[in-house]
CSV table of C-alpha atoms in Angstrom, one decimal:
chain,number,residue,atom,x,y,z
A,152,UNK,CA,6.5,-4.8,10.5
A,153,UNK,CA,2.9,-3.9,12.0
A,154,UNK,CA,1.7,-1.2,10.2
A,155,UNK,CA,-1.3,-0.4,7.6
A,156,UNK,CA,-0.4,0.3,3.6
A,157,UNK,CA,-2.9,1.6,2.0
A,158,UNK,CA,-2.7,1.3,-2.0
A,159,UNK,CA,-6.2,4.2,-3.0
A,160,UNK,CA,-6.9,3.4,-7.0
A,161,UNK,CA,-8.5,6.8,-7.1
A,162,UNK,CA,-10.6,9.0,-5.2
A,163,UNK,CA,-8.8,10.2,-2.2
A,164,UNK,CA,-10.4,13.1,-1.9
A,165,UNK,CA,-13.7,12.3,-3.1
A,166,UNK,CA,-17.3,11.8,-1.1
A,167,UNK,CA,-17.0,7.9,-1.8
A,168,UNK,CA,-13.7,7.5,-0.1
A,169,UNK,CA,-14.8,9.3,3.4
A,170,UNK,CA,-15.9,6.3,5.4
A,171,UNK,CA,-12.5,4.4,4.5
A,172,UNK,CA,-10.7,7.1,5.3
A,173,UNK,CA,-12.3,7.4,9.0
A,174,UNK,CA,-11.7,3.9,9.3
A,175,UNK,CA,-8.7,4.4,8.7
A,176,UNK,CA,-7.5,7.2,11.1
A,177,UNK,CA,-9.1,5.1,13.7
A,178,UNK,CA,-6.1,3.0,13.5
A,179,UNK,CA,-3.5,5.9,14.2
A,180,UNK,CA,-5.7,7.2,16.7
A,181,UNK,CA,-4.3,10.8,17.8
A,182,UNK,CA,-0.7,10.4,16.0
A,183,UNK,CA,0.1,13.4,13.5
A,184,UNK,CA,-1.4,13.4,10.1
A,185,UNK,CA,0.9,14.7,7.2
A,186,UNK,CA,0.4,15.5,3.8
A,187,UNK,CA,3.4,14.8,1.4
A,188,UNK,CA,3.4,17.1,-1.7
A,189,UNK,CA,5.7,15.5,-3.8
A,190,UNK,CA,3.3,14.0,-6.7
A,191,UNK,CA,1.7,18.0,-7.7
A,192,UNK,CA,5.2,19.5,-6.6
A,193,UNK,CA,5.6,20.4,-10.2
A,194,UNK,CA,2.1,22.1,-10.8
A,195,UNK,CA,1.6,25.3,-10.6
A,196,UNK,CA,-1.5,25.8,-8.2
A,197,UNK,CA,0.3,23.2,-6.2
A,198,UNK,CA,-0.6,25.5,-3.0
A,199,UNK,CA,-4.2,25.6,-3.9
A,200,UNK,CA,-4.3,21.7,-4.3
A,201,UNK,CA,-2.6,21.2,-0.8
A,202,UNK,CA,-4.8,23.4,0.8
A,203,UNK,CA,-7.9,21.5,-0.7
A,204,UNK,CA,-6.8,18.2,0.3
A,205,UNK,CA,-6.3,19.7,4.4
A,206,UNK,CA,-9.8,21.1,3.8
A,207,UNK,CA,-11.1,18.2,2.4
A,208,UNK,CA,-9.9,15.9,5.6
A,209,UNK,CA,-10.6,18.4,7.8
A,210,UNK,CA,-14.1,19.0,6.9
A,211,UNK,CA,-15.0,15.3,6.1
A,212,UNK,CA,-12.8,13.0,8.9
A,213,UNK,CA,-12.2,16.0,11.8
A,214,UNK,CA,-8.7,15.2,11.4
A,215,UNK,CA,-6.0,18.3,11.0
A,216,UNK,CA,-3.0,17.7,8.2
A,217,UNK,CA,0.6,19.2,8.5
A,218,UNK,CA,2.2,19.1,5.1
A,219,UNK,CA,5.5,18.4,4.7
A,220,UNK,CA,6.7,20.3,1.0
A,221,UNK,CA,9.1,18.2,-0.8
A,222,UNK,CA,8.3,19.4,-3.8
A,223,UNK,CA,11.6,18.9,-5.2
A,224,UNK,CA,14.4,17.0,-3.8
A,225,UNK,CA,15.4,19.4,-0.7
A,226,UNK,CA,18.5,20.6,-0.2
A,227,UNK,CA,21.5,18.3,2.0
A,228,UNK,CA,21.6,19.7,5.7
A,229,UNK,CA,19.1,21.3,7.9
A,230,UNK,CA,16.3,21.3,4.2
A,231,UNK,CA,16.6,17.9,3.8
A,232,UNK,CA,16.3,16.9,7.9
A,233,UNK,CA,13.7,19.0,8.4
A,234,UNK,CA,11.5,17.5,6.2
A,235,UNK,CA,12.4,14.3,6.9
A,236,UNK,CA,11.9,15.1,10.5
A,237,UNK,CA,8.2,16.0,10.0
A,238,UNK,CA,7.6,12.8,8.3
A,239,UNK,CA,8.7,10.4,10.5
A,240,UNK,CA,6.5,12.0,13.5
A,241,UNK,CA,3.9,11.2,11.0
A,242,UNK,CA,1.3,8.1,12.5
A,243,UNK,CA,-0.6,8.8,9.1
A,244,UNK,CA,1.4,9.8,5.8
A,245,UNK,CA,-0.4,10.2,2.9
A,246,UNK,CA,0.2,10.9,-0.8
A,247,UNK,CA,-2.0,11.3,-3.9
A,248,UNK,CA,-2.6,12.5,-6.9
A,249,UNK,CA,0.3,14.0,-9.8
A,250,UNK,CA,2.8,12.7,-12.0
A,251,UNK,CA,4.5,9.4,-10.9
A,252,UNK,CA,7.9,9.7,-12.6
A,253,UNK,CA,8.5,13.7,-11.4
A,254,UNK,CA,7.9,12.3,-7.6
A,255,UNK,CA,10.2,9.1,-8.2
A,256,UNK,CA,13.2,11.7,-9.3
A,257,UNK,CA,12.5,13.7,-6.0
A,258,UNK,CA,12.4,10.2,-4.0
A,259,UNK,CA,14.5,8.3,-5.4
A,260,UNK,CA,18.3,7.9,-4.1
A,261,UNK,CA,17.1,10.0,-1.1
A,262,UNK,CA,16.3,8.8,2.4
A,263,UNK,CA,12.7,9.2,1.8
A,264,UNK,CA,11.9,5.4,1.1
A,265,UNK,CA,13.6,4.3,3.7
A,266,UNK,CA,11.5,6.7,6.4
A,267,UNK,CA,8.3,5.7,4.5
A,268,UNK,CA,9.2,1.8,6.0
A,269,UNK,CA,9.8,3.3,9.6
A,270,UNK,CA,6.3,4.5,9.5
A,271,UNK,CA,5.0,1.6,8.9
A,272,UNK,CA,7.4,-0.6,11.2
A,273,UNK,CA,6.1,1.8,14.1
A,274,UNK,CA,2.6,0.5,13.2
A,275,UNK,CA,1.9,3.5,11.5
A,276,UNK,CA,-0.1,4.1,8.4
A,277,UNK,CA,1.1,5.1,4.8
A,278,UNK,CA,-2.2,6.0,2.2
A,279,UNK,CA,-0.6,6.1,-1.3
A,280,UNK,CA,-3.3,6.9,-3.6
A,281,UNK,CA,-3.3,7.5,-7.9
A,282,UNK,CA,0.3,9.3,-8.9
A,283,UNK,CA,1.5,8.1,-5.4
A,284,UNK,CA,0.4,4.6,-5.2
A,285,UNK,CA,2.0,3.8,-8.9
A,286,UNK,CA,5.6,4.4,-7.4
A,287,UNK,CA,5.5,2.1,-5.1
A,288,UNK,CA,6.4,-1.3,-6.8
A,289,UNK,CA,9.2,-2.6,-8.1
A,290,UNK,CA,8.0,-0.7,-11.6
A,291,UNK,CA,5.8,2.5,-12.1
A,292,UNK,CA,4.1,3.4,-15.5
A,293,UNK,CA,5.0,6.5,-16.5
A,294,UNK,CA,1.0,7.3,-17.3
A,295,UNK,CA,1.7,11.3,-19.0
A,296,UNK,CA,4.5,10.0,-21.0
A,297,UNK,CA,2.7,7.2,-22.4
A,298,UNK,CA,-1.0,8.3,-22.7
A,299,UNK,CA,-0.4,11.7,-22.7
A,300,UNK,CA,2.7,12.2,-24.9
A,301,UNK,CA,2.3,9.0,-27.3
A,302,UNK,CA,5.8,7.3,-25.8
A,303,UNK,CA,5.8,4.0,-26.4
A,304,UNK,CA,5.3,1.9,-23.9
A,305,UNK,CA,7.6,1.5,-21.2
A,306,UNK,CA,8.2,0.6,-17.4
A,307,UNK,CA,10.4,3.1,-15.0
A,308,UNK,CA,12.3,1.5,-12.0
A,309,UNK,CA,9.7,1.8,-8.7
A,310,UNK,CA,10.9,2.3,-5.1
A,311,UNK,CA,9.9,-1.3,-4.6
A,312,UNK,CA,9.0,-0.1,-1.3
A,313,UNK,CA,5.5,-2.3,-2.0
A,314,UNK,CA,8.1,-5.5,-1.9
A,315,UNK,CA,10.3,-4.4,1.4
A,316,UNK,CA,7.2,-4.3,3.4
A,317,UNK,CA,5.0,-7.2,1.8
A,318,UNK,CA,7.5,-9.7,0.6
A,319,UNK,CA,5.7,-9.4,-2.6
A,320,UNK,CA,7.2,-8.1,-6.2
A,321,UNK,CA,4.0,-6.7,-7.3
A,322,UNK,CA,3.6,-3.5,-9.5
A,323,UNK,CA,1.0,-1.3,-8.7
A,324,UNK,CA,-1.5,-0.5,-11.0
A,325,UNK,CA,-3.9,2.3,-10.0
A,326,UNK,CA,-7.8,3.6,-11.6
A,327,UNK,CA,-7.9,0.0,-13.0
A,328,UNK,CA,-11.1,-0.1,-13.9
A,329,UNK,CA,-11.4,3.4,-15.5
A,330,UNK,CA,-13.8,4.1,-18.5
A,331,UNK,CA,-13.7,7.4,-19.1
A,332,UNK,CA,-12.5,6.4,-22.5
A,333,UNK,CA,-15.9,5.8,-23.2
A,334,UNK,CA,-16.2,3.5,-26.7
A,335,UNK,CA,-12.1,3.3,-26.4
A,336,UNK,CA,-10.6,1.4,-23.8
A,337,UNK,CA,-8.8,3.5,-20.4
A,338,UNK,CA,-8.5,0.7,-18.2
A,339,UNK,CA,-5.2,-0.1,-16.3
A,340,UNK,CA,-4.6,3.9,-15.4
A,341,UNK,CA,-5.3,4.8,-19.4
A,342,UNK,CA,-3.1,2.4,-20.9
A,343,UNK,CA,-5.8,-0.1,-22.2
A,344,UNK,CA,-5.3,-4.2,-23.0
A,345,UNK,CA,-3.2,-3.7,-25.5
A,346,UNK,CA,-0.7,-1.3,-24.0
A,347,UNK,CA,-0.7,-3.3,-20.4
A,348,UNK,CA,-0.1,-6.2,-22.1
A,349,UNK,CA,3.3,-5.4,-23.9
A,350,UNK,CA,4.2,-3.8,-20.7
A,351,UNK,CA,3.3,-7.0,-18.4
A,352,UNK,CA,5.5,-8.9,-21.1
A,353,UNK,CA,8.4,-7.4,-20.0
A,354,UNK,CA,8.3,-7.7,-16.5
A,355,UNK,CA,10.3,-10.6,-14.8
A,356,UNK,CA,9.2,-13.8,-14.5
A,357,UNK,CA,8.1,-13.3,-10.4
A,358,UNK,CA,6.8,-9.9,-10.9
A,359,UNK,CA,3.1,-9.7,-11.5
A,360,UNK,CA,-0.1,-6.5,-11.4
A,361,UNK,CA,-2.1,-5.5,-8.5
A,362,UNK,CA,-5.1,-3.4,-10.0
A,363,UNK,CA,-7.1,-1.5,-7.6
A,364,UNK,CA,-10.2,0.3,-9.1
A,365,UNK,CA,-11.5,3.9,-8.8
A,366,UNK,CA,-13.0,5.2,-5.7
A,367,UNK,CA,-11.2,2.2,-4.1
A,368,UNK,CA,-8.7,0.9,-1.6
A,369,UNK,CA,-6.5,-2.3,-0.4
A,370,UNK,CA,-5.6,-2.2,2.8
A,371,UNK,CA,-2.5,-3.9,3.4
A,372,UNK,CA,-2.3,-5.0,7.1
A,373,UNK,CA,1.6,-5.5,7.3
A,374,UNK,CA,1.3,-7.4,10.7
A,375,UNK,CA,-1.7,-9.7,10.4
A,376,UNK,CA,-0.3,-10.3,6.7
A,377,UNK,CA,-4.1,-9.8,5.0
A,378,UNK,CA,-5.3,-7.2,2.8
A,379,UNK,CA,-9.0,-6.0,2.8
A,380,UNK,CA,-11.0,-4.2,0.0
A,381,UNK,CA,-13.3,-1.0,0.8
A,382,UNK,CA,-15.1,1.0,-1.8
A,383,UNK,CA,-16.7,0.9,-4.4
A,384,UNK,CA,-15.3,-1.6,-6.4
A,385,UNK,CA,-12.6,-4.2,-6.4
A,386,UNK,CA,-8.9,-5.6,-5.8
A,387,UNK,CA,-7.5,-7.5,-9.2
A,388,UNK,CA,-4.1,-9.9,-9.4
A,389,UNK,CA,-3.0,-9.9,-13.0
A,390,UNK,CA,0.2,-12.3,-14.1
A,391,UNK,CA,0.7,-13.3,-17.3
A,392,UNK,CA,-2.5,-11.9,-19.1
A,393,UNK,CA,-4.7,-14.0,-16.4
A,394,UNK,CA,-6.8,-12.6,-13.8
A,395,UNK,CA,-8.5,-13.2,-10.6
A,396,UNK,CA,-10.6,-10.3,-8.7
A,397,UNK,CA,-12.0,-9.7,-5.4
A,398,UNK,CA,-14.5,-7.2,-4.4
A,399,UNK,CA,-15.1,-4.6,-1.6
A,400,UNK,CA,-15.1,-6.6,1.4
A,401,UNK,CA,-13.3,-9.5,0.8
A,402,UNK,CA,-10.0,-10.1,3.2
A,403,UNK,CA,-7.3,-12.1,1.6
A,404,UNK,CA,-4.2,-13.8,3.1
A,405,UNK,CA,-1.0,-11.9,1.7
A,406,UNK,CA,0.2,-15.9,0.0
A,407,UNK,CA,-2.6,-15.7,-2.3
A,408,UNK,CA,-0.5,-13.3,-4.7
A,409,UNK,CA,1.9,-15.9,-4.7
A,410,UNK,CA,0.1,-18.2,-7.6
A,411,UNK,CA,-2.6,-18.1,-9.4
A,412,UNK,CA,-3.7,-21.4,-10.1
A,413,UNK,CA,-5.4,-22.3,-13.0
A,414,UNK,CA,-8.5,-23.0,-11.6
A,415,UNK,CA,-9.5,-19.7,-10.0
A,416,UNK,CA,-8.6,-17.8,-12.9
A,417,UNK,CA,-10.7,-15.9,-15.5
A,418,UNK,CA,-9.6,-14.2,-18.3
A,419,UNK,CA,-10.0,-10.6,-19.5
A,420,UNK,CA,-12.8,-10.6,-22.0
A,421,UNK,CA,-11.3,-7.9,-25.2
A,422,UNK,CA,-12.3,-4.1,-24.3
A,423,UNK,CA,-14.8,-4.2,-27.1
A,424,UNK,CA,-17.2,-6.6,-25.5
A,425,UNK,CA,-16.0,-6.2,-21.6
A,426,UNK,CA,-19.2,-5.0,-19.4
A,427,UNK,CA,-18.2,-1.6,-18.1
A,428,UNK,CA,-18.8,-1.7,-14.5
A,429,UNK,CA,-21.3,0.1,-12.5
A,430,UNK,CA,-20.7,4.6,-13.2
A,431,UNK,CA,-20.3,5.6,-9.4
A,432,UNK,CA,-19.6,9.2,-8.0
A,433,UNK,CA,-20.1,12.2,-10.3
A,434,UNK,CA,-20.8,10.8,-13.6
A,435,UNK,CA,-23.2,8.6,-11.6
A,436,UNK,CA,-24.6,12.1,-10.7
A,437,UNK,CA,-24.4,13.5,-13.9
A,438,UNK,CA,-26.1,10.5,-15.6
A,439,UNK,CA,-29.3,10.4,-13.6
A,440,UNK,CA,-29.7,14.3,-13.3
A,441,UNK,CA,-29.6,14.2,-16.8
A,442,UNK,CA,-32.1,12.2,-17.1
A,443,UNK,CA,-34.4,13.2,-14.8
A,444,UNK,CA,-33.9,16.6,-16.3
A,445,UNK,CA,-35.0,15.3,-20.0
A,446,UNK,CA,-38.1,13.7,-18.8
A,447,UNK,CA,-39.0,16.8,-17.1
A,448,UNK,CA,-38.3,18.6,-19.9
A,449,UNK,CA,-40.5,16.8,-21.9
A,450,UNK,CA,-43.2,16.8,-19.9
A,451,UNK,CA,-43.2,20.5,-19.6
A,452,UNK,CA,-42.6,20.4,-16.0
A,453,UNK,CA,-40.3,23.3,-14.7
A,454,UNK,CA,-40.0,22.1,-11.3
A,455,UNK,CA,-39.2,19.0,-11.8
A,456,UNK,CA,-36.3,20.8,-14.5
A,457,UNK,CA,-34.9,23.0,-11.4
A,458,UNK,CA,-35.1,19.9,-9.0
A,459,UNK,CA,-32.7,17.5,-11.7
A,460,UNK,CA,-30.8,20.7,-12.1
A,461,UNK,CA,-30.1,21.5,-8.4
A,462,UNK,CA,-29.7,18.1,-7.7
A,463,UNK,CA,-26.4,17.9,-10.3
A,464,UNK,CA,-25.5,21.4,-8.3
A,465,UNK,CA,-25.1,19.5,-5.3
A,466,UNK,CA,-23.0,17.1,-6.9
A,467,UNK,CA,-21.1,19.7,-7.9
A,468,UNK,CA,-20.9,21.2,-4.4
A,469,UNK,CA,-20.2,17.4,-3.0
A,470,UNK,CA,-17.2,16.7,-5.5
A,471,UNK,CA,-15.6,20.4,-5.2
A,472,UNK,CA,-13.0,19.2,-2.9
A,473,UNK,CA,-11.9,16.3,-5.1
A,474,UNK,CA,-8.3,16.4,-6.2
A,475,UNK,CA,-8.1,13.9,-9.1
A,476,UNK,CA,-8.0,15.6,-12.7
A,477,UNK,CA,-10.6,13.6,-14.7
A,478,UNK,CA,-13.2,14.8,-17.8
A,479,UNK,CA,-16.3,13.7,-15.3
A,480,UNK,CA,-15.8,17.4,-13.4
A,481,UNK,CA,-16.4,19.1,-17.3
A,482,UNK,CA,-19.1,16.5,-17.9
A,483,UNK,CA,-20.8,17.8,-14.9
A,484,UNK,CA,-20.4,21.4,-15.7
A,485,UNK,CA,-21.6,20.6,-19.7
A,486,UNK,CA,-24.5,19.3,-18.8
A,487,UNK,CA,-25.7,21.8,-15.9
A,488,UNK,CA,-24.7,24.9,-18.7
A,489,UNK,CA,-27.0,22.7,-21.3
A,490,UNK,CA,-29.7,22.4,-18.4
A,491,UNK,CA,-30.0,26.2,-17.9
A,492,UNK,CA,-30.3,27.3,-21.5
A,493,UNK,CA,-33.1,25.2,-22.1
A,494,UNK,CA,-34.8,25.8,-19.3
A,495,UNK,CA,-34.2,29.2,-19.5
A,496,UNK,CA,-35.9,28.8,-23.0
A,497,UNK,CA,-39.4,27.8,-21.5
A,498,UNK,CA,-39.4,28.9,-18.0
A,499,UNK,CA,-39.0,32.8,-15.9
A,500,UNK,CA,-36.6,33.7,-13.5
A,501,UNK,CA,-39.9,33.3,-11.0
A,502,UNK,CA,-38.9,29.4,-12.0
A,503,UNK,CA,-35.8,29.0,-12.0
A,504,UNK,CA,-34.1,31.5,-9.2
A,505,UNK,CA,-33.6,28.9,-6.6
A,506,UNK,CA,-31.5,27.3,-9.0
A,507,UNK,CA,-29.7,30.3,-9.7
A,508,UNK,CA,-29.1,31.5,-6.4
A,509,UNK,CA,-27.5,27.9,-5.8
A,510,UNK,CA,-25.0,28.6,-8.7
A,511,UNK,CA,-24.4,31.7,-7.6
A,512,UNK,CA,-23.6,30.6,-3.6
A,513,UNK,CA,-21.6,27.6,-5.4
A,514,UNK,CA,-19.7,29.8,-8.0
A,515,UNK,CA,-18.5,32.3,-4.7
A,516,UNK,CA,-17.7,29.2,-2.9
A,517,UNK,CA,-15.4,27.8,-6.0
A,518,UNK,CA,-13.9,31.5,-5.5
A,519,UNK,CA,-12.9,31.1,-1.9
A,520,UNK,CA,-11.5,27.7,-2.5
A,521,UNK,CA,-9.2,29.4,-5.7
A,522,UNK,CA,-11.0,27.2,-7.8
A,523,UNK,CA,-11.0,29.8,-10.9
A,524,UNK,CA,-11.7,26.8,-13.9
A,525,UNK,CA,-14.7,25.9,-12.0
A,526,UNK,CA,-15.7,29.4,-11.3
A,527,UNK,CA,-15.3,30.6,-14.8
A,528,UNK,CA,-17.6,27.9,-15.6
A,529,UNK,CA,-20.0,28.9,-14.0
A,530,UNK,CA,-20.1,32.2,-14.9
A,531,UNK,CA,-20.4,31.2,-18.2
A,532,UNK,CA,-23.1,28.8,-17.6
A,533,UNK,CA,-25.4,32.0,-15.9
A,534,UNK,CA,-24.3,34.5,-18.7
A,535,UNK,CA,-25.3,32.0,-21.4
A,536,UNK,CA,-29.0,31.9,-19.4
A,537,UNK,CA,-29.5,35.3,-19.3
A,538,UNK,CA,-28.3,35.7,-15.9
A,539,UNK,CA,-25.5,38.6,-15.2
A,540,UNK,CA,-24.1,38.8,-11.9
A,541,UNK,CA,-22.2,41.3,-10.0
A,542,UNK,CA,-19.4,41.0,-7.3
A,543,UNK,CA,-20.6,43.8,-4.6
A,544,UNK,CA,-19.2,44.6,-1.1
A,545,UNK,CA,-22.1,43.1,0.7
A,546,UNK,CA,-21.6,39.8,-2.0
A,547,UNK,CA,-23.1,38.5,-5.2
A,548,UNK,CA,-26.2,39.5,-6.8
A,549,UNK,CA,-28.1,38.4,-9.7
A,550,UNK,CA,-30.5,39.8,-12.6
A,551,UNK,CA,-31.8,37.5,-15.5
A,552,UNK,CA,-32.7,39.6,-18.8
């Protein structure tokens, strides 16, 4: 086995995750690059999520994606062997974001595991990311169930492919250091300490976590037997309650998940007094806008107000691609619509257009790429200024009251 698995805690198609990415496609030089749709198969805009992720690599690595559909378990014959077809010419196969228990009943019992290994035994590359990356162990959270629909915790058998190739009986454990949760604790893909430790109670004695944090990846190198971290944050090994943690950059030896001595461990301080690590990406954005925007504000500078504003804009713009469902994208939109009203209040249209004619160009560009929610919003967030536009043949145009 030669070939590169790629475990993505989040981020896939996000700015922060381009360079990886390139570095990665490097490896498969020219080979095909396919997109497997499994994880979103059940979601309605499904098409419109497929087509932003072939956008996304197109635009930021150069690099052309076929997608295979598999959207549900195809049909025995020619269904079934064409798709399986188009994914083992694949030198680059990637997966992302979705529900992790709807694509392990499409995967399951089905030959699709098994070409997943060939890939990787021809030295290709597999990129599991989020939804994906969680069914690769030898068990899978089932995150909607659990944080979503209050089911009590529990594990669902994995595809264990993560053990085949590695030799090691891991569980992947995905957006491991997420805190959208704010004052409540979302780590460990939502479930929290409590939750992930009665679940890591009731895994067998050999089995133990692999947490990979947002806007992240470990890149498991199958033939030299090490696993780098790129990104922006960090690889954890969790067994028994214990941890250890290893940030971007580091390269480990694969035997290192096979103890954790006493000595190089650390605890997990409670959620109540852990140090939130660093905001990155678009609440990173959001934050410091925001801020500049209030100190503009205050000092009764409208240029400075437009500059914060267009500045979160262009966040905006930047993180329009981005396939992972998160409450930073409505965070974003919040505070822009709260930015416009108030400067609306103390500042003309004279001010303030370039900063309209951005939302404008941004809000036709979310209609191109089917993005209706974040069109809407955007709509809303110029109506609530003053600001009424109008769809004409020759494109938007704008008038403030």
């Amino acid at each position: 086995m030669s070939g590169l698995l790629v475990i993505m805690g989040s981020g896939e198609t996000a700015p922060t995750m381009v360079k990886p990415h390139r570095e990665i496609f490097r490896r498969c030089g020219d080979r095909p690059a396919v997109l497997l749709d499994t994880p979103y198969g059940f979601q309605e805009n499904a098409d419109d999520i497929s087509a932003k992720a072939v956008k996304y690599f197109a635009d930021s690595t150069g690099r052309a994606l076929s997608v295979v559909s598999w959207r549900s378990t195809p049909a025995a014959g020619l269904p079934l062997e064409r798709a399986l077809s188009g994914l083992r010419e694949a030198g680059w196969l990637f997966a992302g974001p979705g529900s992790p228990t709807y694509a392990l009943r499409q995967w399951s019992e089905t030959p699709l595991p098994g070409v997943l290994a060939e890939v990787l035994a021809a030295d290709g590359v597999v990129c599991f990311a989020s939804a994906a990356a969680l069914t690769l162990g030898s068990h899978t959270i089932p995150v909607y169930e659990i944080y979503k629909a209050g089911a009590d915790p529990h594990w669902v058998p994995g595809l264990d492919l993560f053990r085949q190739v590695t030799g090691l009986p891991a569980v992947l454990v995905p957006h491991y250091d997420n805190a959208e949760g704010g004052h409540h604790d979302t780590r460990f893909c939502y479930l929290g300490e409590r939750r992930l430790a009665r679940l890591e109670a009731l895994l067998p004695p050999e089995a133990f976590i692999i947490g990979v944090d947002e806007h992240t990846a470990g890149l498991f190198d199958l033939g030299a037997r090490t696993v780098t971290v790129v990104g922006n944050g960090g690889l954890t090994l969790r067994r028994g309650g214990r941890s250890q943690r290893w940030p971007a950059g580091t390269t480990l030896p694969f035997p290192v998940f096979t103890g954790l001595p006493e000595a190089d461990v650390t605890p997990e301080a409670p959620a109540a007094v852990r140090e939130q690590p660093p905001l990155t990406s678009l609440a990173a954005s959001t934050q410091t806008a925001t801020a500049r925007f209030d100190a503009c504000l205050a000092a009764r500078d409208p240029d400075g107000c437009v500059a914060a504003a267009l500045e979160l804009e262009q966040a905006l713009q930047d993180w329009i691609a981005d396939t992972d469902v998160s409450d930073e994208r409505e965070q974003a939109r919040a505070a822009l619509r709260g930015m416009l009203v108030r400067l609306g209040s103390f500042a003309g249209p004279d001010r303030f257009g370039p900063l309209v004619t951005a939302l404008v160009a941004l809000r036709t560009e979310a209609r191109e790429a089917k993005n209706w929610a974040l069109s809407d919003s955007l709509r809303d967030v110029l109506a609530g200024a003053g600001v009424t536009i109008r769809d004409t043949p020759s494109g938007p145009a704008w008038s403030a009251r």
